[in-house]
mmCIF file of C-alpha atoms in Angstrom:
data_model
loop_
_atom_site.group_PDB
_atom_site.id
_atom_site.type_symbol
_atom_site.label_atom_id
_atom_site.label_comp_id
_atom_site.label_asym_id
_atom_site.label_seq_id
_atom_site.Cartn_x
_atom_site.Cartn_y
_atom_site.Cartn_z
ATOM 1 C CA MET A 13 6.532 -2.473 -9.606
ATOM 2 C CA LYS A 14 3.943 -1.632 -7.024
ATOM 3 C CA ARG A 15 0.487 -0.274 -7.846
ATOM 4 C CA PHE A 16 -0.940 2.314 -5.444
ATOM 5 C CA SER A 17 -4.674 2.915 -5.129
ATOM 6 C CA LEU A 18 -6.296 6.305 -5.603
ATOM 7 C CA MET A 19 -6.536 8.214 -2.310
ATOM 8 C CA ALA A 20 -8.270 11.433 -1.495
ATOM 9 C CA VAL A 21 -7.366 13.186 1.731
ATOM 10 C CA LEU A 22 -8.753 16.590 2.742
ATOM 11 C CA LEU A 23 -6.340 18.810 4.681
ATOM 12 C CA THR A 24 -8.124 21.354 6.924
ATOM 13 C CA ALA A 25 -11.105 21.415 4.587
ATOM 14 C CA SER A 26 -9.097 23.036 1.813
ATOM 15 C CA VAL A 27 -6.202 20.760 0.740
ATOM 16 C CA LEU A 28 -7.163 17.710 -1.319
ATOM 17 C CA LEU A 29 -4.797 14.898 -2.306
ATOM 18 C CA LEU A 30 -5.615 12.598 -5.202
ATOM 19 C CA GLY A 31 -3.179 9.672 -4.651
ATOM 20 C CA GLY A 32 -0.244 8.290 -6.602
ATOM 21 C CA CYS A 33 2.461 9.403 -9.010
ATOM 22 C CA HIS A 34 3.987 8.355 -12.324
ATOM 23 C CA LYS A 35 7.580 7.192 -12.260
ATOM 24 C CA TYR A 36 10.078 10.028 -12.320
ATOM 25 C CA THR A 37 10.839 11.726 -15.628
ATOM 26 C CA PRO A 38 14.138 13.567 -16.163
ATOM 27 C CA TYR A 39 13.975 17.338 -16.058
ATOM 28 C CA ALA A 40 14.370 18.969 -19.455
ATOM 29 C CA PRO A 41 14.547 22.761 -19.928
ATOM 30 C CA GLY A 42 11.267 24.165 -21.168
ATOM 31 C CA THR A 43 9.055 21.431 -19.715
ATOM 32 C CA MET A 44 8.316 23.222 -16.485
ATOM 33 C CA ILE A 45 5.458 25.502 -15.606
ATOM 34 C CA ASP A 46 6.388 28.732 -13.838
ATOM 35 C CA ILE A 47 9.957 27.473 -13.276
ATOM 36 C CA THR A 48 13.005 28.957 -15.013
ATOM 37 C CA ASP A 49 16.212 27.200 -15.975
ATOM 38 C CA GLN A 50 17.816 28.776 -12.890
ATOM 39 C CA SER A 51 16.652 25.646 -11.077
ATOM 40 C CA SER A 52 18.944 23.147 -12.819
ATOM 41 C CA ALA A 53 19.051 21.163 -9.588
ATOM 42 C CA ILE A 54 15.620 19.741 -10.410
ATOM 43 C CA LEU A 55 16.148 16.032 -11.028
ATOM 44 C CA ALA A 56 12.589 15.009 -11.790
ATOM 45 C CA LEU A 57 9.358 16.749 -12.503
ATOM 46 C CA GLN A 58 5.784 15.667 -12.947
ATOM 47 C CA GLU A 59 3.063 18.060 -13.993
ATOM 48 C CA VAL A 60 -0.401 17.031 -12.842
ATOM 49 C CA THR A 61 -3.782 18.419 -13.746
ATOM 50 C CA VAL A 62 -7.341 17.791 -12.700
ATOM 51 C CA PRO A 63 -10.021 18.443 -15.335
ATOM 52 C CA PRO A 64 -12.767 20.919 -14.462
ATOM 53 C CA PRO A 65 -16.109 19.407 -13.404
ATOM 54 C CA SER A 66 -18.299 18.213 -16.236
ATOM 55 C CA VAL A 67 -21.781 19.637 -16.623
ATOM 56 C CA ASP A 68 -24.042 17.985 -14.073
ATOM 57 C CA PRO A 69 -27.463 17.186 -15.580
ATOM 58 C CA THR A 70 -28.980 17.397 -12.095
ATOM 59 C CA ASP A 71 -28.230 21.136 -11.953
ATOM 60 C CA SER A 72 -31.629 22.698 -12.428
ATOM 61 C CA VAL A 73 -32.363 25.385 -15.010
ATOM 62 C CA GLU A 74 -35.189 26.628 -12.788
ATOM 63 C CA TYR A 75 -35.241 27.703 -9.159
ATOM 64 C CA ARG A 76 -36.513 24.978 -6.848
ATOM 65 C CA VAL A 77 -38.178 25.908 -3.589
ATOM 66 C CA GLY A 78 -36.668 24.795 -0.300
ATOM 67 C CA PRO A 79 -36.992 25.239 3.472
ATOM 68 C CA GLY A 80 -36.900 28.908 4.479
ATOM 69 C CA ASP A 81 -38.435 30.285 1.291
ATOM 70 C CA VAL A 82 -41.630 32.315 1.670
ATOM 71 C CA LEU A 83 -44.422 31.764 -0.852
ATOM 72 C CA SER A 84 -47.447 33.855 -1.639
ATOM 73 C CA VAL A 85 -50.475 31.677 -2.397
ATOM 74 C CA THR A 86 -53.704 33.110 -3.771
ATOM 75 C CA VAL A 87 -56.910 31.109 -4.314
ATOM 76 C CA PRO A 88 -59.834 33.452 -5.123
ATOM 77 C CA GLY A 89 -62.719 32.748 -2.815
ATOM 78 C CA LEU A 90 -60.581 30.790 -0.337
ATOM 79 C CA LEU A 91 -57.166 32.347 0.201
ATOM 80 C CA GLU A 92 -55.922 35.826 -0.645
ATOM 81 C CA ARG A 93 -52.157 36.527 -0.779
ATOM 82 C CA GLY A 94 -51.595 33.863 1.815
ATOM 83 C CA HIS A 95 -53.494 35.789 4.507
ATOM 84 C CA GLY A 96 -56.394 34.284 6.314
ATOM 85 C CA GLU A 97 -58.634 36.237 8.621
ATOM 86 C CA GLY A 98 -57.059 38.225 11.430
ATOM 87 C CA LYS A 99 -53.673 39.883 11.800
ATOM 88 C CA ALA A 100 -50.769 38.361 9.907
ATOM 89 C CA THR A 101 -47.582 37.583 11.797
ATOM 90 C CA GLY A 102 -44.146 36.143 10.976
ATOM 91 C CA ALA A 103 -43.772 34.998 7.379
ATOM 92 C CA GLU A 104 -47.397 35.892 6.699
ATOM 93 C CA SER A 105 -46.516 39.557 7.233
ATOM 94 C CA LEU A 106 -44.519 39.224 3.998
ATOM 95 C CA GLY A 107 -47.659 38.225 2.180
ATOM 96 C CA GLY A 108 -47.072 34.490 2.236
ATOM 97 C CA PHE A 109 -46.150 31.334 4.078
ATOM 98 C CA ARG A 110 -42.690 30.047 4.933
ATOM 99 C CA VAL A 111 -41.629 26.553 3.885
ATOM 100 C CA TYR A 112 -40.833 24.515 7.002
ATOM 101 C CA THR A 113 -37.656 22.492 7.483
ATOM 102 C CA SER A 114 -39.777 19.424 6.738
ATOM 103 C CA GLY A 115 -40.267 20.812 3.242
ATOM 104 C CA LYS A 116 -43.968 21.410 3.771
ATOM 105 C CA LEU A 117 -46.072 24.509 3.295
ATOM 106 C CA LEU A 118 -48.765 24.835 5.987
ATOM 107 C CA LEU A 119 -51.903 26.313 4.434
ATOM 108 C CA PRO A 120 -55.418 27.008 5.790
ATOM 109 C CA LEU A 121 -58.008 24.294 5.085
ATOM 110 C CA VAL A 122 -55.614 21.852 3.429
ATOM 111 C CA GLY A 123 -52.841 21.646 6.047
ATOM 112 C CA GLY A 124 -49.287 20.652 5.138
ATOM 113 C CA VAL A 125 -48.351 20.316 1.479
ATOM 114 C CA GLU A 126 -44.930 18.995 0.419
ATOM 115 C CA VAL A 127 -43.286 21.605 -1.845
ATOM 116 C CA ALA A 128 -39.517 21.339 -1.299
ATOM 117 C CA GLY A 129 -37.618 20.581 -4.482
ATOM 118 C CA LEU A 130 -40.421 21.774 -6.760
ATOM 119 C CA THR A 131 -40.529 24.691 -9.160
ATOM 120 C CA VAL A 132 -43.229 27.364 -8.824
ATOM 121 C CA GLU A 133 -45.171 25.825 -11.714
ATOM 122 C CA GLN A 134 -45.055 22.384 -10.104
ATOM 123 C CA ILE A 135 -46.236 23.793 -6.764
ATOM 124 C CA GLN A 136 -49.063 25.595 -8.476
ATOM 125 C CA ALA A 137 -50.183 22.381 -10.200
ATOM 126 C CA ARG A 138 -50.043 20.473 -6.918
ATOM 127 C CA LEU A 139 -52.118 23.082 -5.083
ATOM 128 C CA VAL A 140 -54.747 22.999 -7.824
ATOM 129 C CA GLU A 141 -55.194 19.299 -7.071
ATOM 130 C CA VAL A 142 -55.264 19.915 -3.312
ATOM 131 C CA PHE A 143 -57.793 22.767 -3.405
ATOM 132 C CA ALA A 144 -60.022 20.905 -5.876
ATOM 133 C CA ALA A 145 -61.521 19.155 -2.854
ATOM 134 C CA TYR A 146 -62.896 22.501 -1.626
ATOM 135 C CA ILE A 147 -63.734 24.432 -4.790
ATOM 136 C CA LYS A 148 -64.531 23.552 -8.365
ATOM 137 C CA GLN A 149 -61.799 24.311 -10.866
ATOM 138 C CA PRO A 150 -59.677 26.328 -8.429
ATOM 139 C CA VAL A 151 -57.442 29.049 -9.799
ATOM 140 C CA VAL A 152 -54.191 29.055 -7.825
ATOM 141 C CA SER A 153 -51.483 31.697 -8.066
ATOM 142 C CA VAL A 154 -48.071 31.063 -6.486
ATOM 143 C CA GLU A 155 -45.025 33.303 -6.304
ATOM 144 C CA ILE A 156 -41.865 33.448 -4.194
ATOM 145 C CA VAL A 157 -41.737 36.599 -2.052
ATOM 146 C CA GLU A 158 -38.532 35.773 -0.131
ATOM 147 C CA PHE A 159 -35.615 33.554 -1.153
ATOM 148 C CA LYS A 160 -34.002 31.956 1.902
ATOM 149 C CA SER A 161 -33.306 28.307 1.071
ATOM 150 C CA GLN A 162 -30.129 28.526 -1.024
ATOM 151 C CA PRO A 163 -27.297 30.254 0.862
ATOM 152 C CA LEU A 164 -24.011 31.159 -0.805
ATOM 153 C CA TYR A 165 -21.022 32.126 1.350
ATOM 154 C CA LEU A 166 -18.642 34.769 -0.016
ATOM 155 C CA LEU A 167 -15.461 34.672 2.067
ATOM 156 C CA GLY A 168 -12.207 36.566 1.879
ATOM 157 C CA LYS A 169 -11.274 39.452 -0.370
ATOM 158 C CA PHE A 170 -14.682 40.494 -1.684
ATOM 159 C CA ASN A 171 -15.711 44.134 -1.535
ATOM 160 C CA LYS A 172 -18.826 42.896 0.236
ATOM 161 C CA PRO A 173 -18.167 39.486 1.800
ATOM 162 C CA GLY A 174 -20.839 37.632 3.694
ATOM 163 C CA LEU A 175 -23.935 35.521 3.177
ATOM 164 C CA VAL A 176 -26.203 35.915 0.167
ATOM 165 C CA TYR A 177 -29.164 33.858 -1.018
ATOM 166 C CA LEU A 178 -29.535 32.601 -4.564
ATOM 167 C CA ASP A 179 -32.805 33.515 -6.246
ATOM 168 C CA ARG A 180 -32.216 31.670 -9.510
ATOM 169 C CA PRO A 181 -29.824 29.116 -11.049
ATOM 170 C CA THR A 182 -26.486 30.879 -10.630
ATOM 171 C CA SER A 183 -23.139 30.446 -12.367
ATOM 172 C CA LEU A 184 -19.778 30.974 -10.677
ATOM 173 C CA LEU A 185 -19.246 34.298 -12.455
ATOM 174 C CA HIS A 186 -22.638 35.522 -11.261
ATOM 175 C CA GLY A 187 -21.849 34.331 -7.742
ATOM 176 C CA LEU A 188 -18.576 36.275 -7.700
ATOM 177 C CA ALA A 189 -20.425 39.394 -8.810
ATOM 178 C CA LEU A 190 -22.762 39.103 -5.817
ATOM 179 C CA GLY A 191 -19.856 40.203 -3.607
ATOM 180 C CA ASN A 192 -19.691 43.604 -5.366
ATOM 181 C CA GLY A 193 -16.389 42.734 -7.003
ATOM 182 C CA LEU A 194 -13.004 41.758 -5.586
ATOM 183 C CA ALA A 195 -10.589 43.784 -3.479
ATOM 184 C CA ASP A 196 -7.211 44.842 -4.851
ATOM 185 C CA GLN A 197 -5.469 42.332 -2.561
ATOM 186 C CA ALA A 198 -7.409 39.348 -3.966
ATOM 187 C CA ASN A 199 -5.295 36.333 -4.920
ATOM 188 C CA LEU A 200 -7.283 34.609 -7.665
ATOM 189 C CA ARG A 201 -4.656 31.910 -8.154
ATOM 190 C CA GLY A 202 -5.502 30.688 -4.662
ATOM 191 C CA ALA A 203 -9.265 31.185 -4.929
ATOM 192 C CA ARG A 204 -11.431 28.130 -4.495
ATOM 193 C CA VAL A 205 -14.992 26.860 -4.434
ATOM 194 C CA VAL A 206 -15.835 24.627 -1.459
ATOM 195 C CA ARG A 207 -18.803 22.267 -1.619
ATOM 196 C CA LYS A 208 -19.678 19.965 1.270
ATOM 197 C CA ASP A 209 -16.190 20.324 2.813
ATOM 198 C CA LYS A 210 -14.433 19.519 -0.469
ATOM 199 C CA VAL A 211 -12.546 21.892 -2.721
ATOM 200 C CA LEU A 212 -13.800 21.666 -6.312
ATOM 201 C CA PRO A 213 -11.279 21.500 -9.182
ATOM 202 C CA VAL A 214 -12.242 24.923 -10.492
ATOM 203 C CA ASP A 215 -9.675 27.497 -11.639
ATOM 204 C CA ILE A 216 -11.165 30.946 -10.992
ATOM 205 C CA TYR A 217 -8.028 32.657 -12.336
ATOM 206 C CA GLN A 218 -8.440 30.942 -15.718
ATOM 207 C CA LEU A 219 -12.113 31.847 -15.751
ATOM 208 C CA PHE A 220 -11.427 35.525 -15.064
ATOM 209 C CA TYR A 221 -8.358 36.204 -17.162
ATOM 210 C CA ASN A 222 -8.456 33.591 -19.931
ATOM 211 C CA ASN A 223 -12.223 33.303 -20.392
ATOM 212 C CA ASP A 224 -12.134 29.550 -19.762
ATOM 213 C CA LEU A 225 -15.882 28.967 -19.524
ATOM 214 C CA ARG A 226 -15.350 25.330 -18.549
ATOM 215 C CA GLN A 227 -14.638 26.710 -15.080
ATOM 216 C CA ASN A 228 -17.959 28.588 -14.939
ATOM 217 C CA ILE A 229 -19.802 25.900 -12.993
ATOM 218 C CA GLN A 230 -23.329 26.119 -11.647
ATOM 219 C CA LEU A 231 -23.349 26.927 -7.938
ATOM 220 C CA ARG A 232 -25.481 25.004 -5.466
ATOM 221 C CA GLN A 233 -26.992 25.851 -2.129
ATOM 222 C CA GLY A 234 -24.420 25.856 0.638
ATOM 223 C CA ASP A 235 -21.438 26.481 -1.655
ATOM 224 C CA ALA A 236 -18.669 28.771 -0.424
ATOM 225 C CA ILE A 237 -16.374 30.891 -2.593
ATOM 226 C CA TYR A 238 -13.129 31.762 -0.814
ATOM 227 C CA VAL A 239 -10.724 34.346 -2.238
ATOM 228 C CA PRO A 240 -7.560 34.720 -0.118
ATOM 229 C CA GLY A 241 -5.403 37.820 0.020
ATOM 230 C CA ASN A 242 -1.848 38.156 -1.237
ATOM 231 C CA GLU A 243 -0.543 39.971 1.860
ATOM 232 C CA ALA A 244 0.707 37.014 3.911
ATOM 233 C CA GLN A 245 2.639 34.594 1.701
ATOM 234 C CA GLN A 246 4.386 31.524 3.060
ATOM 235 C CA VAL A 247 5.805 28.106 2.249
ATOM 236 C CA PHE A 248 5.767 24.955 4.371
ATOM 237 C CA VAL A 249 8.914 23.007 5.261
ATOM 238 C CA LEU A 250 8.395 19.535 6.665
ATOM 239 C CA GLY A 251 10.338 16.325 7.280
ATOM 240 C CA THR A 252 13.812 16.108 8.789
ATOM 241 C CA VAL A 253 14.050 19.687 10.034
ATOM 242 C CA GLY A 254 14.205 21.227 13.482
ATOM 243 C CA ARG A 255 11.135 23.463 13.163
ATOM 244 C CA PRO A 256 8.626 21.979 10.717
ATOM 245 C CA GLY A 257 5.843 24.312 9.652
ATOM 246 C CA PRO A 258 5.241 27.546 7.762
ATOM 247 C CA VAL A 259 8.074 29.883 6.752
ATOM 248 C CA PRO A 260 7.011 33.424 5.799
ATOM 249 C CA MET A 261 8.085 34.973 2.514
ATOM 250 C CA VAL A 262 9.584 38.468 2.841
ATOM 251 C CA ASN A 263 8.106 40.742 0.175
ATOM 252 C CA GLY A 264 6.976 37.625 -1.662
ATOM 253 C CA ARG A 265 10.546 36.279 -2.006
ATOM 254 C CA LEU A 266 12.174 33.159 -0.579
ATOM 255 C CA ASN A 267 14.475 30.509 -2.022
ATOM 256 C CA LEU A 268 14.907 26.881 -1.030
ATOM 257 C CA ILE A 269 18.151 27.370 0.904
ATOM 258 C CA GLN A 270 16.680 30.280 2.892
ATOM 259 C CA ALA A 271 13.562 28.264 3.716
ATOM 260 C CA LEU A 272 15.578 25.288 4.937
ATOM 261 C CA ALA A 273 17.836 27.544 6.982
ATOM 262 C CA ALA A 274 14.774 29.063 8.648
ATOM 263 C CA ALA A 275 13.355 25.599 9.399
ATOM 264 C CA GLY A 276 16.717 24.414 10.796
ATOM 265 C CA LEU A 277 18.490 21.343 9.382
ATOM 266 C CA ASP A 278 20.442 21.175 12.710
ATOM 267 C CA GLY A 279 22.822 18.357 11.784
ATOM 268 C CA LYS A 280 20.301 15.542 11.443
ATOM 269 C CA PRO A 281 20.994 13.065 8.611
ATOM 270 C CA TYR A 282 18.872 13.721 5.554
ATOM 271 C CA ASP A 283 18.825 12.932 1.856
ATOM 272 C CA ALA A 284 20.033 16.193 0.299
ATOM 273 C CA GLU A 285 19.877 14.784 -3.223
ATOM 274 C CA HIS A 286 16.153 14.025 -3.189
ATOM 275 C CA VAL A 287 14.342 16.889 -1.476
ATOM 276 C CA ARG A 288 10.668 16.835 -2.510
ATOM 277 C CA LEU A 289 8.650 19.876 -3.509
ATOM 278 C CA ILE A 290 4.886 19.987 -4.082
ATOM 279 C CA ARG A 291 3.735 23.098 -5.908
ATOM 280 C CA THR A 292 0.122 24.168 -6.455
ATOM 281 C CA LEU A 293 -0.217 26.445 -9.469
ATOM 282 C CA SER A 294 -4.017 26.582 -9.296
ATOM 283 C CA PRO A 295 -6.872 24.406 -8.015
ATOM 284 C CA THR A 296 -6.490 22.313 -11.179
ATOM 285 C CA ARG A 297 -2.722 22.361 -11.860
ATOM 286 C CA GLY A 298 0.300 21.380 -9.824
ATOM 287 C CA GLN A 299 3.841 20.013 -9.932
ATOM 288 C CA LEU A 300 5.717 17.277 -8.083
ATOM 289 C CA MET A 301 9.487 17.805 -8.065
ATOM 290 C CA VAL A 302 12.616 16.064 -6.832
ATOM 291 C CA VAL A 303 15.390 18.588 -6.144
ATOM 292 C CA ASP A 304 19.119 18.069 -5.547
ATOM 293 C CA LEU A 305 19.822 20.449 -2.673
ATOM 294 C CA GLY A 306 23.473 19.440 -2.696
ATOM 295 C CA LYS A 307 24.018 21.083 -6.077
ATOM 296 C CA MET A 308 22.749 24.388 -4.708
ATOM 297 C CA MET A 309 24.773 24.084 -1.517
ATOM 298 C CA ASN A 310 27.933 23.388 -3.538
ATOM 299 C CA GLY A 311 27.347 26.273 -5.938
ATOM 300 C CA GLN A 312 26.639 23.988 -8.920
ATOM 301 C CA ALA A 313 23.128 25.430 -9.306
ATOM 302 C CA LEU A 314 21.459 28.678 -8.355
ATOM 303 C CA PRO A 315 19.190 28.653 -5.287
ATOM 304 C CA MET A 316 15.697 27.653 -6.377
ATOM 305 C CA PRO A 317 13.067 30.378 -5.866
ATOM 306 C CA LEU A 318 9.929 29.202 -4.060
ATOM 307 C CA GLN A 319 6.331 30.231 -4.580
ATOM 308 C CA ASP A 320 3.531 30.952 -2.136
ATOM 309 C CA GLY A 321 2.072 27.694 -0.820
ATOM 310 C CA ASP A 322 5.016 25.474 -1.818
ATOM 311 C CA ILE A 323 5.449 22.401 0.362
ATOM 312 C CA VAL A 324 9.061 21.290 0.860
ATOM 313 C CA PHE A 325 9.742 17.866 2.358
ATOM 314 C CA VAL A 326 13.246 16.892 3.503
ATOM 315 C CA PRO A 327 13.429 13.063 3.603
ATOM 316 C CA LYS A 328 15.684 10.911 5.710
ATOM 317 C CA THR A 329 18.493 9.045 3.966
ATOM 318 C CA GLY A 330 17.194 6.776 1.252
ATOM 319 C CA LEU A 331 14.547 7.228 -1.398
ATOM 320 C CA GLY A 332 10.842 6.814 -0.877
ATOM 321 C CA GLY A 333 7.881 6.908 -3.251
ATOM 322 C CA TRP A 334 5.480 9.828 -3.394
ATOM 323 C CA ASN A 335 2.816 7.888 -1.524
ATOM 324 C CA GLU A 336 5.245 7.340 1.340
ATOM 325 C CA ILE A 337 6.160 11.029 1.346
ATOM 326 C CA ILE A 338 2.515 12.071 1.501
ATOM 327 C CA GLU A 339 1.847 9.711 4.401
ATOM 328 C CA GLN A 340 4.628 11.437 6.336
ATOM 329 C CA ILE A 341 3.384 14.926 5.444
ATOM 330 C CA LEU A 342 -0.233 14.457 6.491
ATOM 331 C CA PRO A 343 0.221 14.117 10.280
ATOM 332 C CA THR A 344 2.311 17.302 10.419
ATOM 333 C CA PHE A 345 -0.299 19.240 8.485
ATOM 334 C CA GLN A 346 -3.006 18.013 10.818
ATOM 335 C CA LEU A 347 -0.880 18.919 13.848
ATOM 336 C CA ILE A 348 -0.079 22.495 12.870
ATOM 337 C CA GLY A 349 -3.543 23.037 11.380
ATOM 338 C CA VAL A 350 -2.458 25.057 8.372
ATOM 339 C CA VAL A 351 -4.540 26.127 5.423
ATOM 340 C CA ALA A 352 -2.412 25.676 2.329
ATOM 341 C CA GLN A 353 -3.198 26.341 -1.300
ATOM 342 C CA PRO A 354 -6.434 24.849 -2.662
ATOM 343 C CA TYR A 355 -4.991 21.549 -3.867
ATOM 344 C CA MET A 356 -1.927 19.464 -3.506
ATOM 345 C CA LEU A 357 -2.387 17.612 -6.766
ATOM 346 C CA TYR A 358 -1.591 13.952 -6.752
ATOM 347 C CA GLU A 359 -2.464 11.638 -9.665
ATOM 348 C CA ALA A 360 -2.934 7.891 -9.237
ATOM 349 C CA ALA A 361 -0.445 5.769 -11.164
ATOM 350 C CA THR A 362 2.570 3.503 -10.695
ATOM 351 C CA ASP A 363 5.525 4.313 -8.458
ATOM 352 C CA ASP A 364 8.723 2.394 -9.049
ATOM 353 C CA ASN A 365 10.502 3.982 -6.097
#
């Protein structure tokens, strides 16, 4: 029995693998998700899930100022609305001063003051200390007049996609609403939240339709919400085939035999009894299956219907473990540069095969 270590591999910034697999379990009717008993050729099935992110105590309950924000600073007798004498230009024309990329606010008399990462109250307290060198018991008033430090990218099937800036601590539901709702073609099962080039295990479909508030995470600056459309659906056929890569679904329909015919088996030896299928049901749920293609080819089982984003791997003769299969899949994905469903779920465990 060989123990495999946990591995995480990002495919084209949107497909994450979390390594390993439990030993195969026999298929029993009723144990599958989104699969009917038509697919009696399924020899083994593993359902894998990733829990939603836990609440991060570092997520602030108050807005924290950052580079790009514009602040209005008033100190009666010294500074009025951030304007000194003369004509205001740039950020000062907004009635304030912009926070530099260094995180400092450049003010008359006192020079640069570090404010990045502070709340308005904390900045106000700091400026009271700074201006105390110039005036007794200074009264300092601070407010944010332009929010520009916390971008949120709304991509895909929003009614109003584009770049918005957060002006307060913002939940995922609030962030989705900033795009003026979703288009009719939106595919919420494939929707994802990307943070620092990694897809988060957040199920937007469950949040929307089943009120699963565990998915309603706090957004952070630089996050991207991507909602794909349901117009172009496809599966990916890899391994011992003539034309590895995506196979389009016609009107959302395609079965395993049709997909393999389109990819071209072209007489090469392959293990028809242990075709692998990786299915992503959502960013937090997936299935790993071993399918006996021979049963379908011989009429002993109905052709297995595929779903958008399925990954079919046709192995050479002989069995291999899931880790070995994944290692063979990755180079092809990198070569053709596809963007598959949010996650190919892969749970670390023991593989006897």
